[in-house]
Amino acid sequence: MGAVKVCDKGNIWFFSEKDSIKNKEIEQDSSVQLFFAHPGKGSYMVVNGDATIIMDREKIGELWSPVVNIWFKDGKNDPNISLIKVEPTSAYFWDTDGNQMINFLKMAASVATGTNYISGVQGEIKI
C-alpha cells in the first residue's frame, strides 16, 4: 500500500478496499505505524498516527489517479473503495551517509561494540 497524498494539514491518505483486512484492523484499533524508505538514498522515516476510514465519494474523486485503476476494476465508482486517512502524532527520520553495504557494516559494528558508528542525520519530526 502506498500513500497517495500528504495534505497541507500533514494527513497521509491511502486507498483501500472497504472489506480489506487493513480496514478491519483499523476498526479494532486506529493506532497505526507507517514506514517509508528510500534505500538508494539511505533515507528512512517512521510515522505513528491515528487512522480513520473515509467513505466520502467527493474525496475519493479528488484523490483519484489512473494508477489506482489497477486495484479497483470499476474505477472511482467501484463500490468497494474506501480511503484511509492517517493523522500523524509523531515521526522520526534517518538520513544515512554512504552506500547500503557500508551502512550495514557500520550498523553491525555498532551492535557488536555498543558504539554508534552510524553517520548521517536523524531526529524527531515535530508534529
Coordinates of C-alpha atoms in Angstrom, one line a residue:
M1 CA 0.0 0.0 0.0
G2 CA 1.4 3.4 -0.9
A3 CA 0.4 6.8 0.2
V4 CA -1.4 8.8 -2.5
K5 CA -1.2 12.2 -0.9
V6 CA 0.1 14.2 2.1
C7 CA -2.2 17.1 2.5
D8 CA -1.4 20.6 3.8
K9 CA -2.5 19.5 7.3
G10 CA 0.0 16.7 7.3
N11 CA -2.6 13.9 7.0
I12 CA -1.5 10.9 4.9
W13 CA -4.1 9.4 2.5
F14 CA -4.3 5.8 1.1
F15 CA -6.9 4.0 -1.0
S16 CA -8.2 0.7 0.5
E17 CA -10.9 -1.8 -0.2
K18 CA -13.9 -1.5 2.2
D19 CA -13.7 -5.1 3.2
S20 CA -9.9 -5.3 3.5
I21 CA -8.1 -6.8 6.5
K22 CA -6.4 -3.4 7.0
N23 CA -9.8 -1.7 7.4
K24 CA -10.9 -4.4 9.8
E25 CA -7.7 -3.8 11.8
I26 CA -8.3 -0.1 11.9
E27 CA -11.9 -0.6 13.1
Q28 CA -10.5 -2.6 16.0
D29 CA -7.5 -0.2 16.8
S30 CA -7.0 3.1 15.0
S31 CA -3.3 3.4 16.1
V32 CA -1.0 2.8 13.1
Q33 CA 2.7 2.9 12.4
L34 CA 3.8 3.7 8.8
F35 CA 7.3 3.1 7.4
F36 CA 8.7 5.0 4.5
A37 CA 12.1 4.2 2.9
H38 CA 14.3 5.3 0.0
P39 CA 17.1 2.7 0.4
G40 CA 19.0 4.1 -2.6
K41 CA 19.4 7.4 -0.8
G42 CA 19.6 6.0 2.7
S43 CA 16.5 7.8 3.9
Y44 CA 14.0 6.3 6.3
M45 CA 11.1 7.5 8.3
V46 CA 8.6 6.1 10.7
V47 CA 5.3 7.8 11.4
N48 CA 2.9 7.0 14.2
G49 CA -0.7 8.1 14.0
D50 CA -4.4 7.6 14.2
A51 CA -6.2 6.2 11.2
T52 CA -9.8 6.8 10.1
I53 CA -11.7 5.0 7.3
I54 CA -13.3 7.6 5.0
M55 CA -16.2 6.7 2.6
D56 CA -16.6 10.2 1.1
R57 CA -17.1 9.9 -2.7
E58 CA -16.1 13.5 -3.3
K59 CA -12.7 12.9 -1.5
I60 CA -12.2 9.7 -3.5
G61 CA -12.7 11.6 -6.7
E62 CA -10.3 14.3 -5.5
L63 CA -7.5 11.8 -4.7
W64 CA -8.2 9.5 -7.7
S65 CA -5.5 8.9 -10.3
P66 CA -5.2 6.4 -13.2
V67 CA -2.7 4.3 -11.2
V68 CA -5.5 3.4 -8.7
N69 CA -7.4 1.7 -11.5
I70 CA -5.1 -1.3 -11.1
W71 CA -6.8 -2.2 -7.8
F72 CA -10.4 -1.1 -8.5
K73 CA -11.8 -2.6 -11.6
D74 CA -14.8 -0.3 -11.8
G75 CA -12.7 2.8 -11.5
K76 CA -13.5 5.6 -9.0
N77 CA -17.1 4.4 -8.9
D78 CA -16.2 1.0 -7.6
P79 CA -18.5 0.3 -4.6
N80 CA -15.6 -1.3 -2.6
I81 CA -13.4 1.8 -2.4
S82 CA -12.6 3.5 0.8
L83 CA -9.9 5.9 1.9
I84 CA -7.7 5.6 5.0
K85 CA -6.7 9.0 6.5
V86 CA -3.8 8.9 8.9
E87 CA -3.3 11.9 11.2
P88 CA 0.3 11.7 12.4
T89 CA 1.0 12.0 16.1
S90 CA 4.8 11.5 16.0
A91 CA 7.5 10.8 13.4
Y92 CA 11.2 10.0 13.3
F93 CA 13.7 10.1 10.4
W94 CA 17.1 8.8 9.5
D95 CA 19.3 10.0 6.6
T96 CA 22.4 7.9 6.4
D97 CA 25.7 8.6 4.6
G98 CA 27.4 6.2 2.3
N99 CA 26.1 3.2 0.5
Q100 CA 23.9 0.4 1.8
M101 CA 26.8 -2.1 2.4
I102 CA 28.8 0.4 4.4
N103 CA 25.8 1.3 6.4
F104 CA 25.0 -2.3 7.1
L105 CA 28.6 -2.9 8.3
K106 CA 28.5 0.2 10.5
M107 CA 25.2 -1.0 12.0
A108 CA 26.7 -4.5 12.7
A109 CA 29.8 -2.9 14.3
S110 CA 27.6 -0.6 16.4
V111 CA 25.6 -3.6 17.7
A112 CA 28.7 -5.7 18.4
T113 CA 30.6 -3.0 20.2
G114 CA 27.9 -0.8 21.7
T115 CA 29.5 2.2 20.0
N116 CA 27.5 4.2 17.4
Y117 CA 29.4 4.1 14.1
I118 CA 26.4 5.2 12.0
S119 CA 26.9 8.5 10.4
G120 CA 24.2 10.8 9.0
V121 CA 21.3 12.8 10.3
Q122 CA 18.5 11.6 12.4
G123 CA 15.8 13.1 14.6
E124 CA 12.2 13.6 15.6
I125 CA 9.9 15.5 13.4
K126 CA 7.7 17.9 15.3
I127 CA 4.0 17.4 14.5

